[in-house]
C-alpha atoms as a printed R data frame, in Angstrom:
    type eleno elety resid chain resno        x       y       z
1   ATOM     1    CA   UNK     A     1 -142.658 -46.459 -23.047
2   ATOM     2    CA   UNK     A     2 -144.124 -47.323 -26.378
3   ATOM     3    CA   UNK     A     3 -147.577 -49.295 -26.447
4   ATOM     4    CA   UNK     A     4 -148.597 -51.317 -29.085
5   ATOM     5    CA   UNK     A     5 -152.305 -52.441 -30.203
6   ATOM     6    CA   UNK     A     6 -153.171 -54.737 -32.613
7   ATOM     7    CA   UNK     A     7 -155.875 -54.516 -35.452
8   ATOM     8    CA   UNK     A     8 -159.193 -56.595 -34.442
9   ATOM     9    CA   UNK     A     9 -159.600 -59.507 -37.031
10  ATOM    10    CA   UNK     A    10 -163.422 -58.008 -38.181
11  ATOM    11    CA   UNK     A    11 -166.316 -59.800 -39.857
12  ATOM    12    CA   UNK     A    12 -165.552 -58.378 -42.764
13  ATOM    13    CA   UNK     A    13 -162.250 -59.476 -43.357
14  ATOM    14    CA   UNK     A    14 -163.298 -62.917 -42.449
15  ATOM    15    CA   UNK     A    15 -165.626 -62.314 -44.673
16  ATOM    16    CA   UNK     A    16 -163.413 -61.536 -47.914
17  ATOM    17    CA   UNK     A    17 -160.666 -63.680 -46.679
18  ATOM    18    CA   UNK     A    18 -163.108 -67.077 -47.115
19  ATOM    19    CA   UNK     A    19 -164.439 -65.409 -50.820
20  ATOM    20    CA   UNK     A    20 -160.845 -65.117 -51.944
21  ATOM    21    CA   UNK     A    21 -159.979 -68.453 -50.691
22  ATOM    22    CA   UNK     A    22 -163.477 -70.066 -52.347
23  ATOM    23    CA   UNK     A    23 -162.690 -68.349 -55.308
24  ATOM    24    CA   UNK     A    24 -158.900 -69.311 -55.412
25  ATOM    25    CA   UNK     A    25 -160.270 -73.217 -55.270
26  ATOM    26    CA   UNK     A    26 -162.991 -72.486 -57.501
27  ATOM    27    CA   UNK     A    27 -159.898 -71.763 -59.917
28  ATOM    28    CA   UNK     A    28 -158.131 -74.986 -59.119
29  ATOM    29    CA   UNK     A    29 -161.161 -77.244 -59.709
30  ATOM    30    CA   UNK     A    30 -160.393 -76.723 -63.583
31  ATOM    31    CA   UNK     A    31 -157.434 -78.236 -64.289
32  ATOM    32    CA   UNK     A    32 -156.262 -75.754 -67.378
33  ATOM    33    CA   UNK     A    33 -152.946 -73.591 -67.894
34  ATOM    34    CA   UNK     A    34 -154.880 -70.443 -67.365
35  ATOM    35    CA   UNK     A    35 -157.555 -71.459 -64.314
36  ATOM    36    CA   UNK     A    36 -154.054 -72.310 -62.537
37  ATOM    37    CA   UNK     A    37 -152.349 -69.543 -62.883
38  ATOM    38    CA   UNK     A    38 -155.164 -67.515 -62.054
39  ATOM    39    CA   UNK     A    39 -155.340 -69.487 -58.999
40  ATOM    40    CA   UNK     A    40 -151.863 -68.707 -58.195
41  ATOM    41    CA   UNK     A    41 -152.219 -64.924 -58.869
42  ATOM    42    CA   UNK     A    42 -155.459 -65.029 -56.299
43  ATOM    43    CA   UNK     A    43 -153.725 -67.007 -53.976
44  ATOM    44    CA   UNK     A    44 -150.661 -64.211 -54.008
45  ATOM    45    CA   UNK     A    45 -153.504 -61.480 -53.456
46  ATOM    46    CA   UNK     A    46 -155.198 -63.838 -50.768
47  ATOM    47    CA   UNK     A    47 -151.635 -64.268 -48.854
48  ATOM    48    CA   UNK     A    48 -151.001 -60.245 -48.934
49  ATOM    49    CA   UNK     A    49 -154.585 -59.726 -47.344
50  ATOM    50    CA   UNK     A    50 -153.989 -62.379 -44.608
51  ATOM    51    CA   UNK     A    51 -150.442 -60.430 -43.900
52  ATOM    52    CA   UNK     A    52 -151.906 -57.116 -43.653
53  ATOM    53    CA   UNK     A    53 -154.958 -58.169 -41.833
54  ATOM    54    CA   UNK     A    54 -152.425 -60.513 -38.824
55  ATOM    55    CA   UNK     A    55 -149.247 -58.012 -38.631
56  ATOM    56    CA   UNK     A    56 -151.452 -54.392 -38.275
57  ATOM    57    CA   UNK     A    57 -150.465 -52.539 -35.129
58  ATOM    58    CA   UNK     A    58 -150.722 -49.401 -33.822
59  ATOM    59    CA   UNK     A    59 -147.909 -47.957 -31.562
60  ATOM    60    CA   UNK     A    60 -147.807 -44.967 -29.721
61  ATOM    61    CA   UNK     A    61 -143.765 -44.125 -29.339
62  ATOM    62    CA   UNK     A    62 -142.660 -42.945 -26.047
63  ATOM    63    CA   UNK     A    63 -141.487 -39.703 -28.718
64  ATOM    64    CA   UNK     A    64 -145.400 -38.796 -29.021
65  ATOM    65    CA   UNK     A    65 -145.655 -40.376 -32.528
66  ATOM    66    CA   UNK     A    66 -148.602 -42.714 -33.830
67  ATOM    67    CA   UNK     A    67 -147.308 -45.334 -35.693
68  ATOM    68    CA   UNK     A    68 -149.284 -47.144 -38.011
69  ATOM    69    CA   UNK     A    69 -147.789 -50.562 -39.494
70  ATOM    70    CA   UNK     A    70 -149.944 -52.721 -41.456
71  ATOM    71    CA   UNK     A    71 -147.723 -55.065 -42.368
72  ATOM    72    CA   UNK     A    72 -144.441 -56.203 -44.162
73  ATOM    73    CA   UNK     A    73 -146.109 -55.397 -47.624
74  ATOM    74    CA   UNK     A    74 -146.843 -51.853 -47.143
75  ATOM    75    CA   UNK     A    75 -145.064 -48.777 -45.712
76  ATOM    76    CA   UNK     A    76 -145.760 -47.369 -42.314
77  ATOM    77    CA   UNK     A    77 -147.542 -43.962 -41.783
78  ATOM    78    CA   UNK     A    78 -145.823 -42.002 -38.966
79  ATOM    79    CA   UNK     A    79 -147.404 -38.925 -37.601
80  ATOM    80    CA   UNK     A    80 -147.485 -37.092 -33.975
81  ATOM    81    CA   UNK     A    81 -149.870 -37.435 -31.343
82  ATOM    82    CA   UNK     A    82 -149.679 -33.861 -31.234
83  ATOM    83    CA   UNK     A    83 -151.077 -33.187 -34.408
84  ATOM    84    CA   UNK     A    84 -154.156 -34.632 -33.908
85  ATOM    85    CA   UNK     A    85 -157.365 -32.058 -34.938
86  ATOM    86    CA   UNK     A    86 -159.954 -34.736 -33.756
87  ATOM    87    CA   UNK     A    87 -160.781 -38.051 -32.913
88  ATOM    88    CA   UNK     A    88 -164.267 -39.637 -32.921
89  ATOM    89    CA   UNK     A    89 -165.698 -43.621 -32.730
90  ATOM    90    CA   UNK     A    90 -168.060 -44.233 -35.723
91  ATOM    91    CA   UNK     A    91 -170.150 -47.333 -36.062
92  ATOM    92    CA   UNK     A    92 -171.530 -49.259 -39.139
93  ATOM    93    CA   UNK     A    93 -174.020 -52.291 -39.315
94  ATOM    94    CA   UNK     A    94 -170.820 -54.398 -40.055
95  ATOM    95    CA   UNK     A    95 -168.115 -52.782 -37.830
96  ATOM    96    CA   UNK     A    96 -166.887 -49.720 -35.849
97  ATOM    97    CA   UNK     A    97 -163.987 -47.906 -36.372
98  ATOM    98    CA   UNK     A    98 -161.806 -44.836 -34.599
99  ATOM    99    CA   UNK     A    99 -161.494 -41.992 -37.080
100 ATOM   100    CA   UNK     A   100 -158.352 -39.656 -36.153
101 ATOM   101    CA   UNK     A   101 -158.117 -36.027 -37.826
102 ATOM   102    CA   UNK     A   102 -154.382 -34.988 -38.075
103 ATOM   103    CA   UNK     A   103 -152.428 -32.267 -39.919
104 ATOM   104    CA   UNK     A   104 -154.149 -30.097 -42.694
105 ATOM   105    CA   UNK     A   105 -156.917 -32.400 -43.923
106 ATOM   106    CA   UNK     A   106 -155.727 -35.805 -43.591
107 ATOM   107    CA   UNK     A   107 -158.259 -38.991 -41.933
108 ATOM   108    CA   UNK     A   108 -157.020 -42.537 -40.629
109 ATOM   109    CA   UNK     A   109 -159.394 -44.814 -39.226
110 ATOM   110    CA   UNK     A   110 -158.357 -47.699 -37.026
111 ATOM   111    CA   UNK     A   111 -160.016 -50.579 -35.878
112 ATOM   112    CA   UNK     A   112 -157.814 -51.545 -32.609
113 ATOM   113    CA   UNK     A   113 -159.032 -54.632 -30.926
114 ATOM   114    CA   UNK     A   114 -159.025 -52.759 -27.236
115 ATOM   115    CA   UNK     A   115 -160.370 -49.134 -28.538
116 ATOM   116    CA   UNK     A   116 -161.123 -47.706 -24.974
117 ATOM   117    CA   UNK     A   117 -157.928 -48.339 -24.169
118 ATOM   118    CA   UNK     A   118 -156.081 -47.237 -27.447
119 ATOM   119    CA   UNK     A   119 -158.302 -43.769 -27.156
120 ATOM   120    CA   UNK     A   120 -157.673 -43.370 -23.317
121 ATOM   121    CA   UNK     A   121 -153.598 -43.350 -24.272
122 ATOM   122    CA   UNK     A   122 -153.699 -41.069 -27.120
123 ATOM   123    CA   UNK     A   123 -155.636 -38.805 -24.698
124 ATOM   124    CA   UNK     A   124 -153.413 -39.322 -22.037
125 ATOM   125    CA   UNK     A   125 -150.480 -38.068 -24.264
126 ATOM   126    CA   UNK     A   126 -152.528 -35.060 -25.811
127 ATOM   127    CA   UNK     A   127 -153.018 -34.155 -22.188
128 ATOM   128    CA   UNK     A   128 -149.068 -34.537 -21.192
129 ATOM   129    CA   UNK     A   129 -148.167 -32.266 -24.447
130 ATOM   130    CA   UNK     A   130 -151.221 -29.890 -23.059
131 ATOM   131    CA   UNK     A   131 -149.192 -29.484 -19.717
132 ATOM   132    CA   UNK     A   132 -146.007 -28.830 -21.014
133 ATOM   133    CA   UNK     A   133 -147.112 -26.439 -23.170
């Protein structure tokens, strides 16, 4: 059965979501050919951010994969559970985050909104692959 998590919506986002969008009607206020189209390029940029931040999941296939989707503007990473080195929880001032060690060298970090429960799974399924092993 595949499980599916969804990114927490972070201070910082929030954060550069409301710049973009004061910035975006900054540009408007002026009423000339280029402040507009400015406006409209930010306002693109400030659209692709909101996507990415609403639509990011994380699903863990019933196959043993990690799937990692943020959005309809960007291409999914795809790698499996069972190539996971390491995974630890860091903390910032601002936010914490799950970093996950897979494959030769390679780092995701993932900001789940439930991340007990998205690190209890991905144990889970180490374990299961352990077993059968």
């Amino acid at each position: 059965m595949d499980k599916i998590y969804h990114q927490r919506f972070t201070l910082a986002a929030k954060s550069f979501i409301t710049i973009i969008t004061l910035f975006a009607v900054y540009l408007f206020w002026f009423k000339s050919v280029m402040h507009v189209t400015m406006g409209f390029v930010v306002v693109l940029v400030l659209v692709a951010v909101i996507e990415s931040v609403i639509h990011t999941t994380y699903k863990i296939t019933s196959d043993g994969n990690l799937v990692i989707d943020h959005g309809r503007f960007s291409k999914k990473k795809t790698f499996p559970i069972s190539d996971i080195v390491k995974m630890s929880r860091h903390e910032t001032k601002l936010s914490h985050y799950i970093l996950i060690e897979y494959g030769a060298d390679n780092c995701v970090s993932l900001q789940p909104e439930d991340e007990n429960a998205l690190m209890d799974e991905i144990n889970r399924r180490l374990n299961q692959i352990d077993e059968t092993v």
